[in-house]
Amino acid sequence: KMAGSSAPWIGSAYLFLQSTCKTIVLPSLYESSQKKPSVFKALKLALADSTGSVNGVDMLKVHCSYPHLIVQLKFCKQENCRRFLQSYREGALQESLQNHLQVSLAMTTVPLEMELKAGNEHLDDMLKDEDRCLECIYREKPDRLRDEEITELEECLKSLIVHQSINNNMAVKDCASLNSPSLPYPSQGSSLAPQITFIFQGQQFANRMLTPDDHQKFAKLVSKKWKQVGRSLQKTCRALRDPVIDNLALEYDREGLYEQAYQLLLRFIQSEGKKATIARLIAALEENGLISLAEELLGLHSNEDCS
């Protein structure tokens, strides 16, 4: 045993998280007052999964260091730390966190890269030697108490769960979806999707969440009309009110039209989550006479027809 029999086993490590999807920037989501509780909830649940206990590992602070979200972890029992390392090594922690983020943020998928450090040691390089990892984590004593923000988020999460279970049965549905990561999300016909199909030019299409491919095509082809499309979307999206659209125009002026349009749709996707559907974008394109782009997104003709 690494610690003396009288002293408790305490160690610390840093978990570095980065999304491999360029439209999902974890520090930006965590810095958003609307999204922060959702990201925190996903972290809390995934860490609980990794140790088999809600109190198996403690989060002391979450740092935003673009493009990484860095979570400072504290372990109070060697067996909990060992379970965490096994879960991390086998990819179970990564899979669990991806699933919880997907559900909490209402996105189709949140692909992640992870890295684990203790002091100057990169634990990913020594994961097969579990005892050596434990030594490194044990050597790094936590240098701080739990951040006040973490305590507030913990309380917020507890009250949210109680509030949900009292007022409706959403908590039950939430747990069911968390425990069934293999289920498609959101499920067809669920209340999360306002409409399952929509009509465009007399044809019926499945309504779906916007994909990275949609995002790139829109940014590439919408050209100077991106602002008009933004103003059509703003009718049902509070995150795209006029100052936001004007600020995007100024902020990304040097990068050009592609980046301005890309950032516009990114704001829409991040704020609307599962409600950022192809039907809403097609309606906005139709309203502004961008029929060719709408057809392109729906796969109705080849790129050469779209200028």
PDB file of C-alpha atoms in Angstrom:
ATOM      1  CA  LYS A   1       0.000   0.000   0.000  1.00  0.00           C
ATOM      2  CA  MET A   2       1.404   3.377  -1.009  1.00  0.00           C
ATOM      3  CA  ALA A   3       0.088   5.353   1.934  1.00  0.00           C
ATOM      4  CA  GLY A   4       0.675   4.651   5.587  1.00  0.00           C
ATOM      5  CA  SER A   5      -2.142   2.708   7.222  1.00  0.00           C
ATOM      6  CA  SER A   6      -3.318   5.776   9.157  1.00  0.00           C
ATOM      7  CA  ALA A   7      -3.406   8.226   6.207  1.00  0.00           C
ATOM      8  CA  PRO A   8      -6.126   8.041   3.541  1.00  0.00           C
ATOM      9  CA  TRP A   9      -5.089   7.381  -0.082  1.00  0.00           C
ATOM     10  CA  ILE A  10      -5.428  10.680  -1.950  1.00  0.00           C
ATOM     11  CA  GLY A  11      -4.231  11.536  -5.449  1.00  0.00           C
ATOM     12  CA  SER A  12      -4.868  13.938  -8.301  1.00  0.00           C
ATOM     13  CA  ALA A  13      -4.841  13.932 -12.108  1.00  0.00           C
ATOM     14  CA  TYR A  14      -5.908  16.106 -15.030  1.00  0.00           C
ATOM     15  CA  LEU A  15      -8.244  14.834 -17.722  1.00  0.00           C
ATOM     16  CA  PHE A  16      -7.833  16.698 -21.045  1.00  0.00           C
ATOM     17  CA  LEU A  17     -10.863  16.598 -23.358  1.00  0.00           C
ATOM     18  CA  GLN A  18     -11.138  17.805 -26.957  1.00  0.00           C
ATOM     19  CA  SER A  19     -13.829  17.256 -29.563  1.00  0.00           C
ATOM     20  CA  THR A  20     -12.564  15.970 -32.914  1.00  0.00           C
ATOM     21  CA  CYS A  21     -15.551  17.638 -34.625  1.00  0.00           C
ATOM     22  CA  LYS A  22     -14.610  21.232 -35.440  1.00  0.00           C
ATOM     23  CA  THR A  23     -18.199  22.441 -35.023  1.00  0.00           C
ATOM     24  CA  ILE A  24     -18.169  21.354 -31.360  1.00  0.00           C
ATOM     25  CA  VAL A  25     -15.822  23.422 -29.170  1.00  0.00           C
ATOM     26  CA  LEU A  26     -16.069  22.107 -25.615  1.00  0.00           C
ATOM     27  CA  PRO A  27     -14.596  25.206 -23.874  1.00  0.00           C
ATOM     28  CA  SER A  28     -17.111  27.430 -25.695  1.00  0.00           C
ATOM     29  CA  LEU A  29     -19.983  25.173 -24.630  1.00  0.00           C
ATOM     30  CA  TYR A  30     -18.753  25.150 -21.028  1.00  0.00           C
ATOM     31  CA  GLU A  31     -18.387  28.933 -20.989  1.00  0.00           C
ATOM     32  CA  SER A  32     -21.981  29.316 -22.181  1.00  0.00           C
ATOM     33  CA  SER A  33     -24.272  29.853 -19.182  1.00  0.00           C
ATOM     34  CA  GLN A  34     -27.005  27.874 -20.976  1.00  0.00           C
ATOM     35  CA  LYS A  35     -24.834  24.863 -21.873  1.00  0.00           C
ATOM     36  CA  LYS A  36     -22.538  24.703 -18.818  1.00  0.00           C
ATOM     37  CA  PRO A  37     -24.981  22.694 -16.627  1.00  0.00           C
ATOM     38  CA  SER A  38     -25.453  20.191 -19.475  1.00  0.00           C
ATOM     39  CA  VAL A  39     -21.699  19.699 -19.955  1.00  0.00           C
ATOM     40  CA  PHE A  40     -21.201  19.395 -16.197  1.00  0.00           C
ATOM     41  CA  LYS A  41     -24.000  16.832 -15.936  1.00  0.00           C
ATOM     42  CA  ALA A  42     -22.392  14.708 -18.670  1.00  0.00           C
ATOM     43  CA  LEU A  43     -18.985  14.870 -16.933  1.00  0.00           C
ATOM     44  CA  LYS A  44     -20.498  13.951 -13.572  1.00  0.00           C
ATOM     45  CA  LEU A  45     -22.425  10.967 -14.954  1.00  0.00           C
ATOM     46  CA  ALA A  46     -19.508   9.630 -17.002  1.00  0.00           C
ATOM     47  CA  LEU A  47     -17.121   9.825 -14.031  1.00  0.00           C
ATOM     48  CA  ALA A  48     -19.707   8.047 -11.867  1.00  0.00           C
ATOM     49  CA  ASP A  49     -19.936   5.323 -14.544  1.00  0.00           C
ATOM     50  CA  SER A  50     -16.138   4.926 -14.515  1.00  0.00           C
ATOM     51  CA  THR A  51     -15.897   4.182 -10.784  1.00  0.00           C
ATOM     52  CA  GLY A  52     -19.339   2.699 -10.168  1.00  0.00           C
ATOM     53  CA  SER A  53     -20.094   5.420  -7.620  1.00  0.00           C
ATOM     54  CA  VAL A  54     -21.274   9.038  -7.704  1.00  0.00           C
ATOM     55  CA  ASN A  55     -18.555   9.845  -5.142  1.00  0.00           C
ATOM     56  CA  GLY A  56     -15.820   7.674  -6.659  1.00  0.00           C
ATOM     57  CA  VAL A  57     -13.927  10.629  -8.077  1.00  0.00           C
ATOM     58  CA  ASP A  58     -14.302  14.328  -7.287  1.00  0.00           C
ATOM     59  CA  MET A  59     -14.042  17.210  -9.765  1.00  0.00           C
ATOM     60  CA  LEU A  60     -12.094  20.082  -8.202  1.00  0.00           C
ATOM     61  CA  LYS A  61     -12.142  22.491 -11.138  1.00  0.00           C
ATOM     62  CA  VAL A  62     -12.895  22.627 -14.854  1.00  0.00           C
ATOM     63  CA  HIS A  63     -10.459  24.755 -16.874  1.00  0.00           C
ATOM     64  CA  CYS A  64     -11.157  26.126 -20.371  1.00  0.00           C
ATOM     65  CA  SER A  65      -7.939  26.103 -22.405  1.00  0.00           C
ATOM     66  CA  TYR A  66      -8.835  26.159 -26.112  1.00  0.00           C
ATOM     67  CA  PRO A  67      -9.327  23.695 -27.681  1.00  0.00           C
ATOM     68  CA  HIS A  68      -9.259  21.620 -24.463  1.00  0.00           C
ATOM     69  CA  LEU A  69     -11.589  21.305 -21.524  1.00  0.00           C
ATOM     70  CA  ILE A  70      -9.375  20.254 -18.599  1.00  0.00           C
ATOM     71  CA  VAL A  71     -10.919  18.582 -15.552  1.00  0.00           C
ATOM     72  CA  GLN A  72      -8.894  18.415 -12.326  1.00  0.00           C
ATOM     73  CA  LEU A  73      -9.747  15.145 -10.588  1.00  0.00           C
ATOM     74  CA  LYS A  74      -9.277  14.078  -6.979  1.00  0.00           C
ATOM     75  CA  PHE A  75      -9.282  10.439  -5.856  1.00  0.00           C
ATOM     76  CA  CYS A  76      -9.775   9.507  -2.192  1.00  0.00           C
ATOM     77  CA  LYS A  77      -9.521   5.715  -2.449  1.00  0.00           C
ATOM     78  CA  GLN A  78      -7.019   3.610  -4.346  1.00  0.00           C
ATOM     79  CA  GLU A  79      -9.678   1.117  -5.494  1.00  0.00           C
ATOM     80  CA  ASN A  80     -11.749   3.943  -7.018  1.00  0.00           C
ATOM     81  CA  CYS A  81      -8.705   5.259  -8.833  1.00  0.00           C
ATOM     82  CA  ARG A  82      -7.945   1.744 -10.100  1.00  0.00           C
ATOM     83  CA  ARG A  83     -11.508   1.374 -11.449  1.00  0.00           C
ATOM     84  CA  PHE A  84     -11.219   4.786 -13.139  1.00  0.00           C
ATOM     85  CA  LEU A  85      -7.921   3.802 -14.801  1.00  0.00           C
ATOM     86  CA  GLN A  86      -9.410   0.534 -16.063  1.00  0.00           C
ATOM     87  CA  SER A  87     -12.415   2.368 -17.492  1.00  0.00           C
ATOM     88  CA  TYR A  88     -10.126   4.956 -19.122  1.00  0.00           C
ATOM     89  CA  ARG A  89      -7.757   2.319 -20.544  1.00  0.00           C
ATOM     90  CA  GLU A  90     -10.566   0.200 -22.022  1.00  0.00           C
ATOM     91  CA  GLY A  91     -12.262   3.208 -23.673  1.00  0.00           C
ATOM     92  CA  ALA A  92     -15.383   2.825 -21.511  1.00  0.00           C
ATOM     93  CA  LEU A  93     -14.981   6.309 -19.993  1.00  0.00           C
ATOM     94  CA  GLN A  94     -14.627   7.871 -23.428  1.00  0.00           C
ATOM     95  CA  GLU A  95     -17.705   6.053 -24.759  1.00  0.00           C
ATOM     96  CA  SER A  96     -19.730   6.930 -21.654  1.00  0.00           C
ATOM     97  CA  LEU A  97     -18.815  10.623 -21.827  1.00  0.00           C
ATOM     98  CA  GLN A  98     -19.586  10.783 -25.554  1.00  0.00           C
ATOM     99  CA  ASN A  99     -23.026   9.280 -24.898  1.00  0.00           C
ATOM    100  CA  HIS A 100     -23.796  11.570 -21.952  1.00  0.00           C
ATOM    101  CA  LEU A 101     -22.683  14.681 -23.850  1.00  0.00           C
ATOM    102  CA  GLN A 102     -24.785  13.600 -26.830  1.00  0.00           C
ATOM    103  CA  VAL A 103     -27.881  13.304 -24.639  1.00  0.00           C
ATOM    104  CA  SER A 104     -27.247  16.356 -22.413  1.00  0.00           C
ATOM    105  CA  LEU A 105     -26.408  18.681 -25.309  1.00  0.00           C
ATOM    106  CA  ALA A 106     -28.988  17.146 -27.677  1.00  0.00           C
ATOM    107  CA  MET A 107     -26.488  16.527 -30.469  1.00  0.00           C
ATOM    108  CA  THR A 108     -26.206  13.681 -32.946  1.00  0.00           C
ATOM    109  CA  THR A 109     -22.690  12.780 -31.825  1.00  0.00           C
ATOM    110  CA  VAL A 110     -19.854  14.296 -29.797  1.00  0.00           C
ATOM    111  CA  PRO A 111     -16.586  12.564 -30.827  1.00  0.00           C
ATOM    112  CA  LEU A 112     -13.815  13.028 -28.246  1.00  0.00           C
ATOM    113  CA  GLU A 113     -10.085  12.715 -27.784  1.00  0.00           C
ATOM    114  CA  MET A 114      -8.831  12.226 -24.230  1.00  0.00           C
ATOM    115  CA  GLU A 115      -5.515  12.570 -22.466  1.00  0.00           C
ATOM    116  CA  LEU A 116      -4.658  11.879 -18.822  1.00  0.00           C
ATOM    117  CA  LYS A 117      -1.808  13.603 -16.972  1.00  0.00           C
ATOM    118  CA  ALA A 118      -0.489  13.591 -13.409  1.00  0.00           C
ATOM    119  CA  GLY A 119       2.075  16.344 -12.886  1.00  0.00           C
ATOM    120  CA  ASN A 120       4.509  16.109 -15.802  1.00  0.00           C
ATOM    121  CA  GLU A 121       3.671  12.454 -16.477  1.00  0.00           C
ATOM    122  CA  HIS A 122       1.577  11.507 -19.512  1.00  0.00           C
ATOM    123  CA  LEU A 123      -0.335   8.518 -18.147  1.00  0.00           C
ATOM    124  CA  ASP A 124      -1.526   7.454 -21.620  1.00  0.00           C
ATOM    125  CA  ASP A 125       2.052   6.246 -22.229  1.00  0.00           C
ATOM    126  CA  MET A 126       1.968   3.880 -19.253  1.00  0.00           C
ATOM    127  CA  LEU A 127      -1.638   2.683 -19.013  1.00  0.00           C
ATOM    128  CA  LYS A 128      -0.639  -1.002 -19.160  1.00  0.00           C
ATOM    129  CA  ASP A 129       1.339  -0.490 -15.956  1.00  0.00           C
ATOM    130  CA  GLU A 130      -1.569   0.316 -13.642  1.00  0.00           C
ATOM    131  CA  ASP A 131       0.533   0.403 -10.461  1.00  0.00           C
ATOM    132  CA  ARG A 132       2.889   2.959 -12.014  1.00  0.00           C
ATOM    133  CA  CYS A 133      -0.107   5.135 -12.958  1.00  0.00           C
ATOM    134  CA  LEU A 134      -1.415   4.861  -9.398  1.00  0.00           C
ATOM    135  CA  GLU A 135       2.006   5.928  -8.072  1.00  0.00           C
ATOM    136  CA  CYS A 136       2.011   9.021 -10.304  1.00  0.00           C
ATOM    137  CA  ILE A 137      -1.530  10.011  -9.295  1.00  0.00           C
ATOM    138  CA  TYR A 138      -0.775   9.378  -5.598  1.00  0.00           C
ATOM    139  CA  ARG A 139       2.361  11.573  -5.789  1.00  0.00           C
ATOM    140  CA  GLU A 140       0.239  14.496  -7.072  1.00  0.00           C
ATOM    141  CA  LYS A 141      -1.634  15.733  -4.035  1.00  0.00           C
ATOM    142  CA  PRO A 142      -4.575  18.065  -4.892  1.00  0.00           C
ATOM    143  CA  ASP A 143      -3.324  21.668  -4.761  1.00  0.00           C
ATOM    144  CA  ARG A 144      -6.742  23.243  -4.206  1.00  0.00           C
ATOM    145  CA  LEU A 145     -10.143  22.770  -2.615  1.00  0.00           C
ATOM    146  CA  ARG A 146     -13.157  22.217  -4.812  1.00  0.00           C
ATOM    147  CA  ASP A 147     -13.958  25.301  -6.900  1.00  0.00           C
ATOM    148  CA  GLU A 148     -17.062  27.208  -5.777  1.00  0.00           C
ATOM    149  CA  GLU A 149     -18.482  26.949  -9.289  1.00  0.00           C
ATOM    150  CA  ILE A 150     -18.338  23.134  -9.106  1.00  0.00           C
ATOM    151  CA  THR A 151     -20.235  23.170  -5.808  1.00  0.00           C
ATOM    152  CA  GLU A 152     -22.902  25.433  -7.352  1.00  0.00           C
ATOM    153  CA  LEU A 153     -23.236  23.160 -10.382  1.00  0.00           C
ATOM    154  CA  GLU A 154     -23.550  20.109  -8.108  1.00  0.00           C
ATOM    155  CA  GLU A 155     -26.419  21.803  -6.245  1.00  0.00           C
ATOM    156  CA  CYS A 156     -28.010  22.879  -9.526  1.00  0.00           C
ATOM    157  CA  LEU A 157     -27.842  19.292 -10.823  1.00  0.00           C
ATOM    158  CA  LYS A 158     -29.409  17.886  -7.631  1.00  0.00           C
ATOM    159  CA  SER A 159     -32.278  20.395  -7.649  1.00  0.00           C
ATOM    160  CA  LEU A 160     -32.844  19.831 -11.365  1.00  0.00           C
ATOM    161  CA  ILE A 161     -33.198  16.068 -10.884  1.00  0.00           C
ATOM    162  CA  VAL A 162     -35.626  16.557  -7.969  1.00  0.00           C
ATOM    163  CA  HIS A 163     -37.593  19.178  -9.928  1.00  0.00           C
ATOM    164  CA  GLN A 164     -37.872  16.890 -12.953  1.00  0.00           C
ATOM    165  CA  SER A 165     -39.024  13.872 -10.968  1.00  0.00           C
ATOM    166  CA  ILE A 166     -41.677  15.904  -9.129  1.00  0.00           C
ATOM    167  CA  ASN A 167     -43.128  17.785 -12.099  1.00  0.00           C
ATOM    168  CA  ASN A 168     -43.046  15.170 -14.840  1.00  0.00           C
ATOM    169  CA  ASN A 169     -41.625  11.833 -15.845  1.00  0.00           C
ATOM    170  CA  MET A 170     -38.832  13.318 -17.975  1.00  0.00           C
ATOM    171  CA  ALA A 171     -36.224  12.120 -15.469  1.00  0.00           C
ATOM    172  CA  VAL A 172     -37.325   8.532 -16.136  1.00  0.00           C
ATOM    173  CA  LYS A 173     -37.029   9.048 -19.892  1.00  0.00           C
ATOM    174  CA  ASP A 174     -33.657  10.734 -19.357  1.00  0.00           C
ATOM    175  CA  CYS A 175     -32.333   7.777 -17.371  1.00  0.00           C
ATOM    176  CA  ALA A 176     -33.631   5.352 -19.975  1.00  0.00           C
ATOM    177  CA  SER A 177     -31.781   7.142 -22.755  1.00  0.00           C
ATOM    178  CA  LEU A 178     -28.605   7.408 -20.662  1.00  0.00           C
ATOM    179  CA  ASN A 179     -28.628   3.695 -19.959  1.00  0.00           C
ATOM    180  CA  SER A 180     -29.245   2.784 -23.603  1.00  0.00           C
ATOM    181  CA  PRO A 181     -26.456   4.452 -25.596  1.00  0.00           C
ATOM    182  CA  SER A 182     -27.089   2.071 -28.503  1.00  0.00           C
ATOM    183  CA  LEU A 183     -30.489   3.659 -29.150  1.00  0.00           C
ATOM    184  CA  PRO A 184     -30.564   6.197 -31.987  1.00  0.00           C
ATOM    185  CA  TYR A 185     -30.861   9.735 -30.652  1.00  0.00           C
ATOM    186  CA  PRO A 186     -33.252  11.399 -30.832  1.00  0.00           C
ATOM    187  CA  SER A 187     -35.555   8.447 -31.442  1.00  0.00           C
ATOM    188  CA  GLN A 188     -37.906   8.722 -34.406  1.00  0.00           C
ATOM    189  CA  GLY A 189     -41.331   9.800 -33.334  1.00  0.00           C
ATOM    190  CA  SER A 190     -40.160  11.095 -29.974  1.00  0.00           C
ATOM    191  CA  SER A 191     -41.463  14.393 -28.671  1.00  0.00           C
ATOM    192  CA  LEU A 192     -37.982  15.811 -29.254  1.00  0.00           C
ATOM    193  CA  ALA A 193     -38.551  16.040 -32.989  1.00  0.00           C
ATOM    194  CA  PRO A 194     -41.309  18.587 -33.726  1.00  0.00           C
ATOM    195  CA  GLN A 195     -41.976  17.022 -37.124  1.00  0.00           C
ATOM    196  CA  ILE A 196     -40.771  13.755 -38.618  1.00  0.00           C
ATOM    197  CA  THR A 197     -41.187  14.751 -42.267  1.00  0.00           C
ATOM    198  CA  PHE A 198     -41.594  17.966 -44.268  1.00  0.00           C
ATOM    199  CA  ILE A 199     -42.608  18.895 -47.811  1.00  0.00           C
ATOM    200  CA  PHE A 200     -40.287  20.621 -50.290  1.00  0.00           C
ATOM    201  CA  GLN A 201     -41.389  21.183 -53.890  1.00  0.00           C
ATOM    202  CA  GLY A 202     -44.152  18.626 -53.544  1.00  0.00           C
ATOM    203  CA  GLN A 203     -41.827  15.892 -52.246  1.00  0.00           C
ATOM    204  CA  GLN A 204     -41.735  14.487 -48.725  1.00  0.00           C
ATOM    205  CA  PHE A 205     -38.394  14.393 -46.896  1.00  0.00           C
ATOM    206  CA  ALA A 206     -37.368  13.012 -43.521  1.00  0.00           C
ATOM    207  CA  ASN A 207     -36.688  15.786 -41.049  1.00  0.00           C
ATOM    208  CA  ARG A 208     -33.305  15.252 -39.424  1.00  0.00           C
ATOM    209  CA  MET A 209     -30.722  17.132 -37.431  1.00  0.00           C
ATOM    210  CA  LEU A 210     -28.163  19.104 -39.425  1.00  0.00           C
ATOM    211  CA  THR A 211     -24.925  17.237 -40.169  1.00  0.00           C
ATOM    212  CA  PRO A 212     -21.312  18.489 -40.549  1.00  0.00           C
ATOM    213  CA  ASP A 213     -21.748  17.886 -44.299  1.00  0.00           C
ATOM    214  CA  ASP A 214     -24.843  20.168 -44.375  1.00  0.00           C
ATOM    215  CA  HIS A 215     -22.877  22.732 -42.392  1.00  0.00           C
ATOM    216  CA  GLN A 216     -19.971  22.812 -44.854  1.00  0.00           C
ATOM    217  CA  LYS A 217     -22.185  22.871 -47.965  1.00  0.00           C
ATOM    218  CA  PHE A 218     -24.206  25.752 -46.561  1.00  0.00           C
ATOM    219  CA  ALA A 219     -21.081  27.776 -45.731  1.00  0.00           C
ATOM    220  CA  LYS A 220     -19.564  27.087 -49.159  1.00  0.00           C
ATOM    221  CA  LEU A 221     -22.631  27.870 -51.273  1.00  0.00           C
ATOM    222  CA  VAL A 222     -24.799  30.454 -49.480  1.00  0.00           C
ATOM    223  CA  SER A 223     -22.384  33.312 -50.362  1.00  0.00           C
ATOM    224  CA  LYS A 224     -23.559  36.895 -49.625  1.00  0.00           C
ATOM    225  CA  LYS A 225     -27.063  35.825 -48.603  1.00  0.00           C
ATOM    226  CA  TRP A 226     -25.926  34.264 -45.301  1.00  0.00           C
ATOM    227  CA  LYS A 227     -27.215  37.303 -43.377  1.00  0.00           C
ATOM    228  CA  GLN A 228     -30.697  37.058 -44.923  1.00  0.00           C
ATOM    229  CA  VAL A 229     -30.842  33.356 -44.048  1.00  0.00           C
ATOM    230  CA  GLY A 230     -29.744  34.241 -40.503  1.00  0.00           C
ATOM    231  CA  ARG A 231     -32.578  36.752 -40.211  1.00  0.00           C
ATOM    232  CA  SER A 232     -35.069  34.137 -41.363  1.00  0.00           C
ATOM    233  CA  LEU A 233     -33.735  31.679 -38.772  1.00  0.00           C
ATOM    234  CA  GLN A 234     -33.790  34.349 -36.022  1.00  0.00           C
ATOM    235  CA  LYS A 235     -37.613  34.374 -36.070  1.00  0.00           C
ATOM    236  CA  THR A 236     -37.520  31.096 -34.135  1.00  0.00           C
ATOM    237  CA  CYS A 237     -33.949  31.245 -32.747  1.00  0.00           C
ATOM    238  CA  ARG A 238     -33.183  33.787 -30.016  1.00  0.00           C
ATOM    239  CA  ALA A 239     -29.431  33.174 -30.349  1.00  0.00           C
ATOM    240  CA  LEU A 240     -29.447  34.852 -33.790  1.00  0.00           C
ATOM    241  CA  ARG A 241     -30.878  38.244 -32.903  1.00  0.00           C
ATOM    242  CA  ASP A 242     -29.611  41.180 -35.019  1.00  0.00           C
ATOM    243  CA  PRO A 243     -26.586  42.194 -32.895  1.00  0.00           C
ATOM    244  CA  VAL A 244     -25.278  38.612 -33.147  1.00  0.00           C
ATOM    245  CA  ILE A 245     -25.519  38.534 -36.953  1.00  0.00           C
ATOM    246  CA  ASP A 246     -23.888  41.975 -37.267  1.00  0.00           C
ATOM    247  CA  ASN A 247     -21.131  40.968 -34.839  1.00  0.00           C
ATOM    248  CA  LEU A 248     -20.395  37.815 -36.850  1.00  0.00           C
ATOM    249  CA  ALA A 249     -20.064  39.944 -39.990  1.00  0.00           C
ATOM    250  CA  LEU A 250     -17.492  42.179 -38.268  1.00  0.00           C
ATOM    251  CA  GLU A 251     -15.657  39.466 -36.337  1.00  0.00           C
ATOM    252  CA  TYR A 252     -15.098  37.208 -39.368  1.00  0.00           C
ATOM    253  CA  ASP A 253     -14.817  39.926 -42.028  1.00  0.00           C
ATOM    254  CA  ARG A 254     -11.176  39.059 -42.777  1.00  0.00           C
ATOM    255  CA  GLU A 255     -11.875  35.329 -43.068  1.00  0.00           C
ATOM    256  CA  GLY A 256     -14.538  35.954 -45.716  1.00  0.00           C
ATOM    257  CA  LEU A 257     -18.049  34.753 -46.570  1.00  0.00           C
ATOM    258  CA  TYR A 258     -17.422  31.028 -45.968  1.00  0.00           C
ATOM    259  CA  GLU A 259     -16.359  31.574 -42.346  1.00  0.00           C
ATOM    260  CA  GLN A 260     -19.133  34.110 -41.671  1.00  0.00           C
ATOM    261  CA  ALA A 261     -21.778  31.666 -42.950  1.00  0.00           C
ATOM    262  CA  TYR A 262     -20.115  28.770 -41.099  1.00  0.00           C
ATOM    263  CA  GLN A 263     -20.155  30.649 -37.782  1.00  0.00           C
ATOM    264  CA  LEU A 264     -23.794  31.673 -38.294  1.00  0.00           C
ATOM    265  CA  LEU A 265     -24.944  28.077 -38.679  1.00  0.00           C
ATOM    266  CA  LEU A 266     -22.662  26.994 -35.823  1.00  0.00           C
ATOM    267  CA  ARG A 267     -24.483  29.430 -33.486  1.00  0.00           C
ATOM    268  CA  PHE A 268     -27.814  28.019 -34.696  1.00  0.00           C
ATOM    269  CA  ILE A 269     -26.747  24.396 -34.117  1.00  0.00           C
ATOM    270  CA  GLN A 270     -25.195  25.073 -30.695  1.00  0.00           C
ATOM    271  CA  SER A 271     -28.186  27.045 -29.397  1.00  0.00           C
ATOM    272  CA  GLU A 272     -30.967  24.883 -30.835  1.00  0.00           C
ATOM    273  CA  GLY A 273     -29.424  21.439 -30.277  1.00  0.00           C
ATOM    274  CA  LYS A 274     -31.785  18.685 -31.422  1.00  0.00           C
ATOM    275  CA  LYS A 275     -34.153  21.321 -32.805  1.00  0.00           C
ATOM    276  CA  ALA A 276     -31.555  22.447 -35.377  1.00  0.00           C
ATOM    277  CA  THR A 277     -33.217  20.483 -38.163  1.00  0.00           C
ATOM    278  CA  ILE A 278     -32.888  20.405 -41.939  1.00  0.00           C
ATOM    279  CA  ALA A 279     -36.561  21.457 -42.273  1.00  0.00           C
ATOM    280  CA  ARG A 280     -35.890  24.780 -40.525  1.00  0.00           C
ATOM    281  CA  LEU A 281     -32.855  25.523 -42.679  1.00  0.00           C
ATOM    282  CA  ILE A 282     -34.669  24.587 -45.909  1.00  0.00           C
ATOM    283  CA  ALA A 283     -37.576  26.898 -44.964  1.00  0.00           C
ATOM    284  CA  ALA A 284     -35.104  29.765 -44.406  1.00  0.00           C
ATOM    285  CA  LEU A 285     -33.419  29.070 -47.764  1.00  0.00           C
ATOM    286  CA  GLU A 286     -36.794  28.962 -49.546  1.00  0.00           C
ATOM    287  CA  GLU A 287     -37.777  32.275 -47.974  1.00  0.00           C
ATOM    288  CA  ASN A 288     -34.684  33.872 -49.504  1.00  0.00           C
ATOM    289  CA  GLY A 289     -34.961  32.286 -52.954  1.00  0.00           C
ATOM    290  CA  LEU A 290     -32.025  29.916 -52.413  1.00  0.00           C
ATOM    291  CA  ILE A 291     -33.804  26.944 -53.997  1.00  0.00           C
ATOM    292  CA  SER A 292     -30.658  25.587 -55.646  1.00  0.00           C
ATOM    293  CA  LEU A 293     -28.848  25.389 -52.293  1.00  0.00           C
ATOM    294  CA  ALA A 294     -31.903  23.752 -50.684  1.00  0.00           C
ATOM    295  CA  GLU A 295     -31.904  21.130 -53.448  1.00  0.00           C
ATOM    296  CA  GLU A 296     -28.185  20.576 -52.924  1.00  0.00           C
ATOM    297  CA  LEU A 297     -28.658  19.926 -49.200  1.00  0.00           C
ATOM    298  CA  LEU A 298     -31.463  17.476 -49.941  1.00  0.00           C
ATOM    299  CA  GLY A 299     -29.355  15.658 -52.560  1.00  0.00           C
ATOM    300  CA  LEU A 300     -31.622  16.552 -55.467  1.00  0.00           C
ATOM    301  CA  HIS A 301     -28.851  17.460 -57.904  1.00  0.00           C
ATOM    302  CA  SER A 302     -25.082  17.466 -58.344  1.00  0.00           C
ATOM    303  CA  ASN A 303     -22.673  20.193 -57.259  1.00  0.00           C
ATOM    304  CA  GLU A 304     -22.258  21.536 -60.781  1.00  0.00           C
ATOM    305  CA  ASP A 305     -25.859  22.812 -60.742  1.00  0.00           C
ATOM    306  CA  CYS A 306     -25.232  24.924 -57.663  1.00  0.00           C
ATOM    307  CA  SER A 307     -23.343  28.144 -58.130  1.00  0.00           C
TER     308      SER A 307
END
